[in-house]
mmCIF file of C-alpha atoms and ligand atoms in Angstrom:
data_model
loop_
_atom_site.group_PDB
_atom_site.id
_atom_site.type_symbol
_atom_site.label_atom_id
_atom_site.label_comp_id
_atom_site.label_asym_id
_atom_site.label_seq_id
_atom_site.Cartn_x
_atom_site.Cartn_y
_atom_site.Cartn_z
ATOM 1 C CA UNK A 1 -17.157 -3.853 -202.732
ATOM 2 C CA UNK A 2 -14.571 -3.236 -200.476
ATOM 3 C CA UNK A 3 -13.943 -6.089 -197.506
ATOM 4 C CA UNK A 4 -13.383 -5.209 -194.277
ATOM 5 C CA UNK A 5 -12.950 -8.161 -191.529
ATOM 6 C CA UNK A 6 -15.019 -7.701 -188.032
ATOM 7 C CA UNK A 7 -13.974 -10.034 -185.475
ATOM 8 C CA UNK A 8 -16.826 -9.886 -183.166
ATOM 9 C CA UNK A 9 -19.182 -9.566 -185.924
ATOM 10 C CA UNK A 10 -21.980 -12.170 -183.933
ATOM 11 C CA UNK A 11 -21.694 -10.210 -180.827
ATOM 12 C CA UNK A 12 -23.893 -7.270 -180.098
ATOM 13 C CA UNK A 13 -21.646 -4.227 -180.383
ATOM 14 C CA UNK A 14 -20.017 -6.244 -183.715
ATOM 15 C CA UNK A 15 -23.127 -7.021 -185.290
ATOM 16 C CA UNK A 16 -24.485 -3.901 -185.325
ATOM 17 C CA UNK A 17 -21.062 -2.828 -186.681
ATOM 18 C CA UNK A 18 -21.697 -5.245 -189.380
ATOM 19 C CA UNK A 19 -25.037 -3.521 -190.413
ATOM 20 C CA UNK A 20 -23.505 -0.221 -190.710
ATOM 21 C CA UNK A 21 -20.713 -1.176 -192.773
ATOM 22 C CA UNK A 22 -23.058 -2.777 -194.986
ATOM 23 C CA UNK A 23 -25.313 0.424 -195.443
ATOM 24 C CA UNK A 24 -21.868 2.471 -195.458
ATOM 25 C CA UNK A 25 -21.403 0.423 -198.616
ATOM 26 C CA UNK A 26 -19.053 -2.437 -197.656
ATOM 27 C CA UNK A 27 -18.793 -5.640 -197.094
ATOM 28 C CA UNK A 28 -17.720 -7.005 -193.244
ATOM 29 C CA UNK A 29 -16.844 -10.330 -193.196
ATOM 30 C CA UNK A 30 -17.485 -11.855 -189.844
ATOM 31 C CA UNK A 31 -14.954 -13.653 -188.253
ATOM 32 C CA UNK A 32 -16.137 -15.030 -184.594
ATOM 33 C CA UNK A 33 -15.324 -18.592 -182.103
ATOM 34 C CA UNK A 34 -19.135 -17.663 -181.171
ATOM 35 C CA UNK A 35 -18.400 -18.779 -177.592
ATOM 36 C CA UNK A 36 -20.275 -15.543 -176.650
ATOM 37 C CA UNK A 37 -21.958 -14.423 -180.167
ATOM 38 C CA UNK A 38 -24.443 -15.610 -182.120
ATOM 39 C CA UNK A 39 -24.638 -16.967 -185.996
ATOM 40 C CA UNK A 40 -27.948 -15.942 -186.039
ATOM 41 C CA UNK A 41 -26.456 -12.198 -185.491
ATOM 42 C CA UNK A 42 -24.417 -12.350 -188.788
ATOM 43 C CA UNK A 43 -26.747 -11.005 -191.577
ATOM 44 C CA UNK A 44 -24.720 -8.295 -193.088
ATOM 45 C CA UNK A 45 -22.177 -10.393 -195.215
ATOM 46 C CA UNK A 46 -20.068 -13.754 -195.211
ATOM 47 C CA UNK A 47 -19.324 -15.982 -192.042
ATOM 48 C CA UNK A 48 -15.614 -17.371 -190.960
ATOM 49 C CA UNK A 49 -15.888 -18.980 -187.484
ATOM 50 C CA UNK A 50 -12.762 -19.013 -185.926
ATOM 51 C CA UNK A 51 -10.460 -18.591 -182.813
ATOM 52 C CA UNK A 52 -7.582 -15.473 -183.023
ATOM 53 C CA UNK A 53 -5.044 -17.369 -181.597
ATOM 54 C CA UNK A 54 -5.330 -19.403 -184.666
ATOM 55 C CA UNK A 55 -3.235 -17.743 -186.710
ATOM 56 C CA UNK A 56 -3.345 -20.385 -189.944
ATOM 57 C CA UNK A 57 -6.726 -19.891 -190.095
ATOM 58 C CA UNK A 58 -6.259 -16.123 -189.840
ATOM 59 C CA UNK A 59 -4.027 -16.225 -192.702
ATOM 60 C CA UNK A 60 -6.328 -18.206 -194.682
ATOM 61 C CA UNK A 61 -9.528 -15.611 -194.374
ATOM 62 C CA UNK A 62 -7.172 -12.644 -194.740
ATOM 63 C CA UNK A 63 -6.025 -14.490 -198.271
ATOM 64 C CA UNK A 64 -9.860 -15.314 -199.084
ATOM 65 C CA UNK A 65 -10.815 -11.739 -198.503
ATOM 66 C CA UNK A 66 -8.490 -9.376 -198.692
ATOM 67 C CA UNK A 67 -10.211 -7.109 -196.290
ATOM 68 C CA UNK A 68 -8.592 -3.179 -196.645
ATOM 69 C CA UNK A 69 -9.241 -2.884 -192.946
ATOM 70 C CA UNK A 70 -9.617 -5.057 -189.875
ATOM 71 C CA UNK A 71 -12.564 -3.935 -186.743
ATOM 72 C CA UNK A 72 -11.571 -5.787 -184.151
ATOM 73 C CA UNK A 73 -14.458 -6.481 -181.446
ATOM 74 C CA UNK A 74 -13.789 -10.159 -180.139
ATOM 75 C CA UNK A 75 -13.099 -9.926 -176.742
ATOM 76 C CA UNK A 76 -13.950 -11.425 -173.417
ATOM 77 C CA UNK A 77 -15.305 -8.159 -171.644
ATOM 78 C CA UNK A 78 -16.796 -8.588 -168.428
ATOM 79 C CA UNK A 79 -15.361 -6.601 -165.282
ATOM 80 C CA UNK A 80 -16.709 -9.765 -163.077
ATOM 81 C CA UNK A 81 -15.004 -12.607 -164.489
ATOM 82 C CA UNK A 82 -12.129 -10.789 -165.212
ATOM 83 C CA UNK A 83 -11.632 -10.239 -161.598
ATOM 84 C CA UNK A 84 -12.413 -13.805 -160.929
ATOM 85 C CA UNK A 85 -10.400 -14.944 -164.280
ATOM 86 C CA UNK A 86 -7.711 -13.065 -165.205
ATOM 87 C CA UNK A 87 -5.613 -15.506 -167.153
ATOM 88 C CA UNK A 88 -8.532 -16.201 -169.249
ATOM 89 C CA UNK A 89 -8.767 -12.209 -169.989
ATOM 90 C CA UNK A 90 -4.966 -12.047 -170.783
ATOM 91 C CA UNK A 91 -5.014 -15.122 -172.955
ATOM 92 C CA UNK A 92 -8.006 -14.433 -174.845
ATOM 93 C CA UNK A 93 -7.934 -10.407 -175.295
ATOM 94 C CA UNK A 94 -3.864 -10.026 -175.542
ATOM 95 C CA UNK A 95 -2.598 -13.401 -177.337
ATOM 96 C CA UNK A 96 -5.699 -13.089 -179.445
ATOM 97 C CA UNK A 97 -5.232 -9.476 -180.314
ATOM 98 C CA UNK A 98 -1.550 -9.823 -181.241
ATOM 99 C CA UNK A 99 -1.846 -12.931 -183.006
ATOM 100 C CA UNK A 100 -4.740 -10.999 -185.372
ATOM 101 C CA UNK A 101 -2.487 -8.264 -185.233
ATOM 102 C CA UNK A 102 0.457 -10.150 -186.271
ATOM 103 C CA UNK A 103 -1.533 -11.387 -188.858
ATOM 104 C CA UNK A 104 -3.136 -8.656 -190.529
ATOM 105 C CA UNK A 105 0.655 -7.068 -190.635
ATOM 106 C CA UNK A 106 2.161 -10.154 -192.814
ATOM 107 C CA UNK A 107 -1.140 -9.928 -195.177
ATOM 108 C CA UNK A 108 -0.628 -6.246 -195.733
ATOM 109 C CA UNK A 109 -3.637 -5.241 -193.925
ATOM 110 C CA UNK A 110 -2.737 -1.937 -192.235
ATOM 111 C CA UNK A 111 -5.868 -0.172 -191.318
ATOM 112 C CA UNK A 112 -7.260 -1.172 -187.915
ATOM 113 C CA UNK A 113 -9.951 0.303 -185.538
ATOM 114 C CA UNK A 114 -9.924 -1.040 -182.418
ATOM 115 C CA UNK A 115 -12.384 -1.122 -179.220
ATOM 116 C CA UNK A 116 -11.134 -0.697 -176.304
ATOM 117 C CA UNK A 117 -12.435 0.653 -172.944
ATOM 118 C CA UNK A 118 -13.143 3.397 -170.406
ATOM 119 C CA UNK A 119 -12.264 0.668 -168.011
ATOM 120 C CA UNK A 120 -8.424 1.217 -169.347
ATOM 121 C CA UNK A 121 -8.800 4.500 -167.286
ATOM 122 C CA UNK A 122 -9.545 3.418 -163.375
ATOM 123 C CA UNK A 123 -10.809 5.552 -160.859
ATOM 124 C CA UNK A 124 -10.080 8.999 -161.067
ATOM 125 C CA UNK A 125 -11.721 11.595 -158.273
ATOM 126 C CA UNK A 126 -14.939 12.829 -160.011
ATOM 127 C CA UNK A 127 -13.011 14.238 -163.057
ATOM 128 C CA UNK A 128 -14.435 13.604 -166.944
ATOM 129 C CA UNK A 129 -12.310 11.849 -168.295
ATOM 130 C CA UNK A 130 -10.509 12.840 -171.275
ATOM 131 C CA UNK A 131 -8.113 10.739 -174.184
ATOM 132 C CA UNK A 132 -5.111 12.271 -171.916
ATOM 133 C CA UNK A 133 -6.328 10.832 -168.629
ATOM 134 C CA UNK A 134 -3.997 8.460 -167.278
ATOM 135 C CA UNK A 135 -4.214 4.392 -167.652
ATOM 136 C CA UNK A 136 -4.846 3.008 -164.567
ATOM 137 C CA UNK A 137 -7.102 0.017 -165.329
ATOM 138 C CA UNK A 138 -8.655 -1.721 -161.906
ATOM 139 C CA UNK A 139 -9.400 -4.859 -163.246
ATOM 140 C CA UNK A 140 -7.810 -7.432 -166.312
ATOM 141 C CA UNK A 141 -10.487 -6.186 -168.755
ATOM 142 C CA UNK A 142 -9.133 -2.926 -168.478
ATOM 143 C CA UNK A 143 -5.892 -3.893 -168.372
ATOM 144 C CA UNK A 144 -5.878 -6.344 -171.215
ATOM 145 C CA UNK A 145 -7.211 -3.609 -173.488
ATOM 146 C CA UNK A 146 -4.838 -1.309 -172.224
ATOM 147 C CA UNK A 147 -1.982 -3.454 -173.174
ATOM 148 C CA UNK A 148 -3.465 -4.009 -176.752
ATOM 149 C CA UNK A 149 -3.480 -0.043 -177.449
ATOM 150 C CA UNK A 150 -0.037 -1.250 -176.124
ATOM 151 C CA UNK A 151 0.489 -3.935 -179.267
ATOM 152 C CA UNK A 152 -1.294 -1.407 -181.893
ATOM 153 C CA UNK A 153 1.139 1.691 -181.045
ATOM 154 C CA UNK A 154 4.480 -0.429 -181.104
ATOM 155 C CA UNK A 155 3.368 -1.942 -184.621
ATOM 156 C CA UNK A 156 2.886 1.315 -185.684
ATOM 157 C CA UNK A 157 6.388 2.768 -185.390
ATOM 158 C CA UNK A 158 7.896 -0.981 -186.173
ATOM 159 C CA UNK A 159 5.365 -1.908 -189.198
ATOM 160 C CA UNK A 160 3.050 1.196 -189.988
ATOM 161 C CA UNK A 161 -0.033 -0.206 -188.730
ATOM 162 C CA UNK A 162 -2.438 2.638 -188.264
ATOM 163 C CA UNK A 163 -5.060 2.447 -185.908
ATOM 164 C CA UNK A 164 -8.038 4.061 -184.217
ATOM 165 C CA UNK A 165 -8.724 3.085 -181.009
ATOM 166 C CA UNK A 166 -11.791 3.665 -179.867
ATOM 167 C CA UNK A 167 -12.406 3.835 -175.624
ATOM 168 C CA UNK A 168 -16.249 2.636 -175.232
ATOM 169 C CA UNK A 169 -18.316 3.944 -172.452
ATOM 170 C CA UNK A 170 -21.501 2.189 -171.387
ATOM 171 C CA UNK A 171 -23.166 0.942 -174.482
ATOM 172 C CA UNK A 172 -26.757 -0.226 -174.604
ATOM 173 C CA UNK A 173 -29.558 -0.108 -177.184
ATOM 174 C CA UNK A 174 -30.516 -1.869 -180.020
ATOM 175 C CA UNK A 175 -30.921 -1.437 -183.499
ATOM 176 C CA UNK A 176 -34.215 0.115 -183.918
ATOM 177 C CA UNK A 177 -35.522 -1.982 -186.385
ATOM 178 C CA UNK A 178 -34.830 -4.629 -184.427
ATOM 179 C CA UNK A 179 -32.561 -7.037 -186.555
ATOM 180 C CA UNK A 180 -30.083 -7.197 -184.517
ATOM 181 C CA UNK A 181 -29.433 -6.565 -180.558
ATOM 182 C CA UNK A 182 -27.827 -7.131 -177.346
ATOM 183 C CA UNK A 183 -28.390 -10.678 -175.944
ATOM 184 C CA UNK A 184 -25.959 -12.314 -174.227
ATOM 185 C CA UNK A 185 -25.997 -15.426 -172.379
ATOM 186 C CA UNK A 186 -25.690 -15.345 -169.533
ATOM 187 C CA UNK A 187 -26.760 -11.755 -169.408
ATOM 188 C CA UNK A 188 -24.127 -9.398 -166.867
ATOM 189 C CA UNK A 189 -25.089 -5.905 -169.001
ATOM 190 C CA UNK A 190 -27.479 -3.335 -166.311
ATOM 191 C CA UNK A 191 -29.816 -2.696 -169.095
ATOM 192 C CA UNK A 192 -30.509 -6.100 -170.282
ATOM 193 C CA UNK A 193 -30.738 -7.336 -166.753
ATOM 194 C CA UNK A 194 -32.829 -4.672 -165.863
ATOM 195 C CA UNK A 195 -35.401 -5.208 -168.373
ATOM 196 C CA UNK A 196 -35.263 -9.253 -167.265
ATOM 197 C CA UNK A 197 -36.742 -7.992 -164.060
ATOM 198 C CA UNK A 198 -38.861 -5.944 -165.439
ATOM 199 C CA UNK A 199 -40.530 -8.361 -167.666
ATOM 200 C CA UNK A 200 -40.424 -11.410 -164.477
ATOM 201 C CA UNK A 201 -38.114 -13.257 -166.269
ATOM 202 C CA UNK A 202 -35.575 -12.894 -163.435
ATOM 203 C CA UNK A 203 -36.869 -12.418 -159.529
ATOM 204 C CA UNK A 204 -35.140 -8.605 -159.085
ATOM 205 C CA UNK A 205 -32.063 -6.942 -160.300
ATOM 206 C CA UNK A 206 -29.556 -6.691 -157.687
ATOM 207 C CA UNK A 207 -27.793 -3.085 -157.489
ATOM 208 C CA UNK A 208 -23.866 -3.826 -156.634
ATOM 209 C CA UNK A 209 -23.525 -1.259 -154.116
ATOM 210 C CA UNK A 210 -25.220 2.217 -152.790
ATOM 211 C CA UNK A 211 -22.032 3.391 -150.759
ATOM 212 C CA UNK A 212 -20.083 4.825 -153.633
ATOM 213 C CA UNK A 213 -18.946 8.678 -153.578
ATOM 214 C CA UNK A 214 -22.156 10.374 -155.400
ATOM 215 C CA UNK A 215 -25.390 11.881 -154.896
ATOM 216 C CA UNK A 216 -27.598 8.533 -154.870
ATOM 217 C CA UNK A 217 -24.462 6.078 -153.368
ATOM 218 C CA UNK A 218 -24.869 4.242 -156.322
ATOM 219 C CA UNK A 219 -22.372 3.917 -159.117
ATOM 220 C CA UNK A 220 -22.256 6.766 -162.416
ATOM 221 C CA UNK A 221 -21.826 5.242 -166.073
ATOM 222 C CA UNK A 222 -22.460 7.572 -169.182
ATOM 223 C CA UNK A 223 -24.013 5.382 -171.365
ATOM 224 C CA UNK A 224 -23.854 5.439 -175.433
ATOM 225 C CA UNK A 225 -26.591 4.001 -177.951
ATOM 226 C CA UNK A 226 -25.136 1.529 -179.955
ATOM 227 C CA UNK A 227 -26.219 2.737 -182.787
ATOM 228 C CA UNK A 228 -24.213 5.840 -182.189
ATOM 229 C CA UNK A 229 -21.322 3.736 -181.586
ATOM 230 C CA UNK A 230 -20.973 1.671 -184.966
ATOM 231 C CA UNK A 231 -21.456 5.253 -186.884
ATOM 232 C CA UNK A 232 -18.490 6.370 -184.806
ATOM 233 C CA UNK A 233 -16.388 3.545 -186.101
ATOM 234 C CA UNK A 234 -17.763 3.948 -189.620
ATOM 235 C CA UNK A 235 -15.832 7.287 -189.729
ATOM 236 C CA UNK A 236 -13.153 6.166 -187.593
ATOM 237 C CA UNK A 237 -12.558 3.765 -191.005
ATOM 238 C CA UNK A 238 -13.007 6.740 -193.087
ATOM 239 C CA UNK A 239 -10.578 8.821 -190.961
ATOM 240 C CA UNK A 240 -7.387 5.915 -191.682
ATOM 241 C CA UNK A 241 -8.851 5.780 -195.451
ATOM 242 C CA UNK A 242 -8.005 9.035 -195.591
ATOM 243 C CA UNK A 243 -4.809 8.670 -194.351
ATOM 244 C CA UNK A 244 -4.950 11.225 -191.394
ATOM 245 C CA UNK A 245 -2.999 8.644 -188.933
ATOM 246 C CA UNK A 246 -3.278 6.602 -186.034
ATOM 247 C CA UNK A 247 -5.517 8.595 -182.885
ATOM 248 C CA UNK A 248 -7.481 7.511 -179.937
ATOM 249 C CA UNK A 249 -10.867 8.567 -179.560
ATOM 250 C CA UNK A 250 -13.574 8.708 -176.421
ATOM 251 C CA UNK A 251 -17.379 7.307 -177.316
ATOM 252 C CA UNK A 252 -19.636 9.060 -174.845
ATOM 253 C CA UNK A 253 -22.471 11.224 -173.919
ATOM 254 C CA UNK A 254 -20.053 13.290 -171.311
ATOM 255 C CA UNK A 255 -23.267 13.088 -168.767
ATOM 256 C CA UNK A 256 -22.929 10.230 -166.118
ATOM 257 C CA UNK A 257 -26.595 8.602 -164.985
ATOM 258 C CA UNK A 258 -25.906 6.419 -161.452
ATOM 259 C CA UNK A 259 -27.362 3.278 -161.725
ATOM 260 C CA UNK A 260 -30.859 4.238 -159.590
ATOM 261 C CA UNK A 261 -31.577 6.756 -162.369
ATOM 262 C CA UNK A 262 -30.984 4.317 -164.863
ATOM 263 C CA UNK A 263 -33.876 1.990 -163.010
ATOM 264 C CA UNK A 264 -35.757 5.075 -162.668
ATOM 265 C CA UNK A 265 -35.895 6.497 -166.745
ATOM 266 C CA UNK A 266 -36.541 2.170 -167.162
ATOM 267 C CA UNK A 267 -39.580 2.455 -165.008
ATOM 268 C CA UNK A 268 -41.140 5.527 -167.178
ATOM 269 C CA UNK A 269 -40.080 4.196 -170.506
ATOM 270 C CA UNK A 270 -41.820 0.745 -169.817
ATOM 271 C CA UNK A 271 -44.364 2.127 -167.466
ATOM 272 C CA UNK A 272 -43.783 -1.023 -164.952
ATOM 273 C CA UNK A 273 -42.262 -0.803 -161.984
ATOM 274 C CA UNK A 274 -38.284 -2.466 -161.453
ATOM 275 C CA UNK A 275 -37.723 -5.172 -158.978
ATOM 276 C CA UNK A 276 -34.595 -4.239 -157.036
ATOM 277 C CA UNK A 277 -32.936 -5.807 -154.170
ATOM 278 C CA UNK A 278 -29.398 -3.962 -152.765
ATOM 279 C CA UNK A 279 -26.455 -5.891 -152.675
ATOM 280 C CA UNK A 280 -22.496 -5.388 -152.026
ATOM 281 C CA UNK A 281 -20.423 -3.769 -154.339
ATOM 282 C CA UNK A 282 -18.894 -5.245 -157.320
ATOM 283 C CA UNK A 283 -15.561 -5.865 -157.844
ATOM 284 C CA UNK A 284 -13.405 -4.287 -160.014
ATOM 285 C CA UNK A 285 -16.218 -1.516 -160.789
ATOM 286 C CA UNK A 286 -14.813 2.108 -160.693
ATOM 287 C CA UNK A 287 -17.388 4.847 -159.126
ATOM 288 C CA UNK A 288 -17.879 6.902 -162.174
ATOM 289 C CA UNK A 289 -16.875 6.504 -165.769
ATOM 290 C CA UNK A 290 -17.594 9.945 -167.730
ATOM 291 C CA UNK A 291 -16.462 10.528 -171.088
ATOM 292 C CA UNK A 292 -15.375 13.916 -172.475
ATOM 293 C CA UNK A 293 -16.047 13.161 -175.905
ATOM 294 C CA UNK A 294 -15.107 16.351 -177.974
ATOM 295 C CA UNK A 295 -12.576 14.819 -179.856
ATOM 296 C CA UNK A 296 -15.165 12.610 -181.413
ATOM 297 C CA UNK A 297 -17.341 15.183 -182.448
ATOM 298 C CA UNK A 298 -14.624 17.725 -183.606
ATOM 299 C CA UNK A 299 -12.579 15.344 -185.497
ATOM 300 C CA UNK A 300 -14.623 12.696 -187.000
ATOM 301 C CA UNK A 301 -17.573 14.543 -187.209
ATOM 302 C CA UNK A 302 -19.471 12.232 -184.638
ATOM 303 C CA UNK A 303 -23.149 13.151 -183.735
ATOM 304 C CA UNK A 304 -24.628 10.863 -181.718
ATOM 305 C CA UNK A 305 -28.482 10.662 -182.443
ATOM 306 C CA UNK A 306 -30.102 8.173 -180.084
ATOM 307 C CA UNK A 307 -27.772 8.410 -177.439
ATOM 308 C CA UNK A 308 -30.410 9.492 -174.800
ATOM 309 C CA UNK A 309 -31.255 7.056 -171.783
ATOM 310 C CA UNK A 310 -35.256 7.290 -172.683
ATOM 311 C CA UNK A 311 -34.230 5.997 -176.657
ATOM 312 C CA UNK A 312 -31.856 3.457 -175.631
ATOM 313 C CA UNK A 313 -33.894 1.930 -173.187
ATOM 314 C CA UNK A 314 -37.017 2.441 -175.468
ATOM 315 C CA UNK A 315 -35.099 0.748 -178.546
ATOM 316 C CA UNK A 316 -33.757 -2.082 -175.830
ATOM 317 C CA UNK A 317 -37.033 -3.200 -174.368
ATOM 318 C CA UNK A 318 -38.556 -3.377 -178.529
ATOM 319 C CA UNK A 319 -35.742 -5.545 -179.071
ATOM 320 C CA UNK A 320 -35.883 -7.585 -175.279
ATOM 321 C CA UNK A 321 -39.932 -8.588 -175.851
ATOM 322 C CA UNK A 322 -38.541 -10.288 -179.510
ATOM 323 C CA UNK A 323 -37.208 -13.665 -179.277
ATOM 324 C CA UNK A 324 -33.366 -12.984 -179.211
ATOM 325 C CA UNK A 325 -31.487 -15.296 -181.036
ATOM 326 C CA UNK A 326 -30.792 -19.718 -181.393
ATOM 327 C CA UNK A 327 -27.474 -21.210 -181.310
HETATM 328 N N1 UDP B 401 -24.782 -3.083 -162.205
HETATM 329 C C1 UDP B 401 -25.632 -3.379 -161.151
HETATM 330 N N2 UDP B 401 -26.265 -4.601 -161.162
HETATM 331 C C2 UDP B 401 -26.098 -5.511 -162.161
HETATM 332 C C3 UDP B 401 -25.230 -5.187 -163.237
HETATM 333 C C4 UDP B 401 -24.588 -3.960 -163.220
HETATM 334 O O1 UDP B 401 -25.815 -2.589 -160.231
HETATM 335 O O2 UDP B 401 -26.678 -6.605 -162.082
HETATM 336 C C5 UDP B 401 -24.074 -1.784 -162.210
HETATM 337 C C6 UDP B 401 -22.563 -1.936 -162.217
HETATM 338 O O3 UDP B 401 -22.062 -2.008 -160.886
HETATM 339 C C7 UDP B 401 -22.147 -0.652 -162.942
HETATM 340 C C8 UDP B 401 -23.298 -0.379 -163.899
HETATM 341 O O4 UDP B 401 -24.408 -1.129 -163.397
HETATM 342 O O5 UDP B 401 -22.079 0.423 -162.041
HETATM 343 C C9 UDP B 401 -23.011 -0.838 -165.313
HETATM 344 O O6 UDP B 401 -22.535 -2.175 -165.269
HETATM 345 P P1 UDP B 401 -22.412 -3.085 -166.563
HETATM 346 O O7 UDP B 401 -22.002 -4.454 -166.123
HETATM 347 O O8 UDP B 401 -23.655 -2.953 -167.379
HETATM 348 O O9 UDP B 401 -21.264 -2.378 -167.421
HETATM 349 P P2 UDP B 401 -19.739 -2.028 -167.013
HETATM 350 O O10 UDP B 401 -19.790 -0.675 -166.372
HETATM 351 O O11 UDP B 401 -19.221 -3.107 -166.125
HETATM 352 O O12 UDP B 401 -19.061 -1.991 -168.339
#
């Protein structure tokens, strides 16, 4: 069975990584601090725990494993904090990215997919945003995984490193058979929080801001199931496999929900009502994040099944009433 190491692989995009690699018929070894992730999470294959920056202990699990190809989800990756902690974003997500980096180069490992962002891409007027749009992140999230795309293309030209990056929209869901999904502690994710209200186990979600530049005043995400998402980076693997070169890719719907329709298509899927309160904006939040996401589709072969609001938030409230998972 073929290796292939997934940092991240205890945190909810990662995880459910994991379990596709493992039905795509390979083995992901997770390697993961779990500061934010879970072991309970890891059920697809082995467990390293580890930081990036170390880089002996790097070496060590690329020499145990051998993986052909590194997925790299570890990441600190909240718009928030980052605004609030920006040395922490440009520590964790940039030393910790080249030091893997660095690392999977001296073992030989050249096949990487990476996620990044749609927060790499700013604000932009009301325009869907395509792999060309300029990089103008708004906040050190954004600009941290900016500056990693950064890392991957300048290893490529010195060291051959390919790489697919892949630029994430809003991602929400859970597996639907409900071994593995989104829990985070604390919880910062719409969805999740949403649901929390929902279910009284917080007072009301708070909507960060109704003045924004669309119909509703309220901010536009397009959001992906991610279910949808792992498949994506399933082929992205098969794409360097088959040697067809480093390339960037999109991971959206290309249609935009604001955040009152999102509470709205939560109210009919659960059939309860959403306690809301209205507060300021956010900071660091763009007003809409659309992905054009032909590329996907046309090049991989990318055909995202679940990827409708009513099935993510269906699959996301099964997974919310289970228990979640113990440290
Ligand atoms: N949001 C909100 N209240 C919350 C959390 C998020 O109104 O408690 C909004 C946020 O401003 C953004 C959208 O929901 O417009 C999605 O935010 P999330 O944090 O889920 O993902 P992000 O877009 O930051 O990646």
């Amino acid at each position: 069975m073929t290796n292939i190491l997934v940092t991240g692989g205890a945190g909810y995009i990662g995880s459910h990584a994991c379990k596709a690699l493992k039905a795509a018929g390979y083995t992901p070894v997770t390697f993961d601090n779990l500061v934010t992730g879970w072991q309970d999470a890891v059920k697809f294959g082995p467990f390293e725990r580890g930081e990036l920056t170390d880089r002996a202990r790097l070496d060590q699990v690329f020499a145990k494993y051998q993986p052909a190809a590194v997925m790299h989800f570890a990441a600190l990756s909240q718009v928030g904090e980052a605004m609030a902690e920006p040395g922490r974003y440009w520590a964790n997500n940039v030393i910790g990215s080249l030091t893997l980096i660095e690392a999977a180069v001296a073992a030989g490992c050249l096949d990487f997919v990476f996620s990044s962002t749609c927060a790499t891409y700013g604000e932009h007027d009301n325009v869907v945003l395509d792999e060309n749009t300029p990089q103008h992140p708004l906040n050190a999230y954004g600009a941290s995984k900016r500056a990693i795309e950064d890392i991957l293309h300048d290893f490529e030209a010195a060291h051959g490193l390919r790489s697919v990056i892949f630029r994430y929209f809003n991602v929400a869901g859970a597996d639907p058979e409900g071994e593995v999904g989104e829990f985070h502690r604390p919880e910062t994710h719409l969805v999740p929080l949403m649901l929390d209200a929902i279910d009284g186990k917080r007072a009301a979600l708070t909507v960060f801001g109704t003045d924004y530049d669309t119909p509703d005043g309220t901010c536009i995400r397009d959001y992906v199931h991610v279910c949808d998402l792992v498949d994506a980076h399933v082929l992205g693997l098969n794409w360097l496999e088959a040697d067809k070169g480093s390339r960037v890719f999109n991971l959206g719907t290309g249609s935009g929900f604001s955040v009152r329709e999102v509470i709205d298509h939560s109210s009919s899927v659960t059939n309860r009502k959403v306690p809301f309160t209205i507060g300021p904006r956010r900071a660091g939040d763009c007003t809409k994040l659309v992905s054009g996401s032909v590329r996907a589709e046309r090049e991989l072969g990318w055909t995202p099944t679940r990827s409708t609001l009513k099935s993510m938030i269906a699959d996301a409230w099964r997974w919310h009433q289970s228990a979640g998972y113990e440290r």
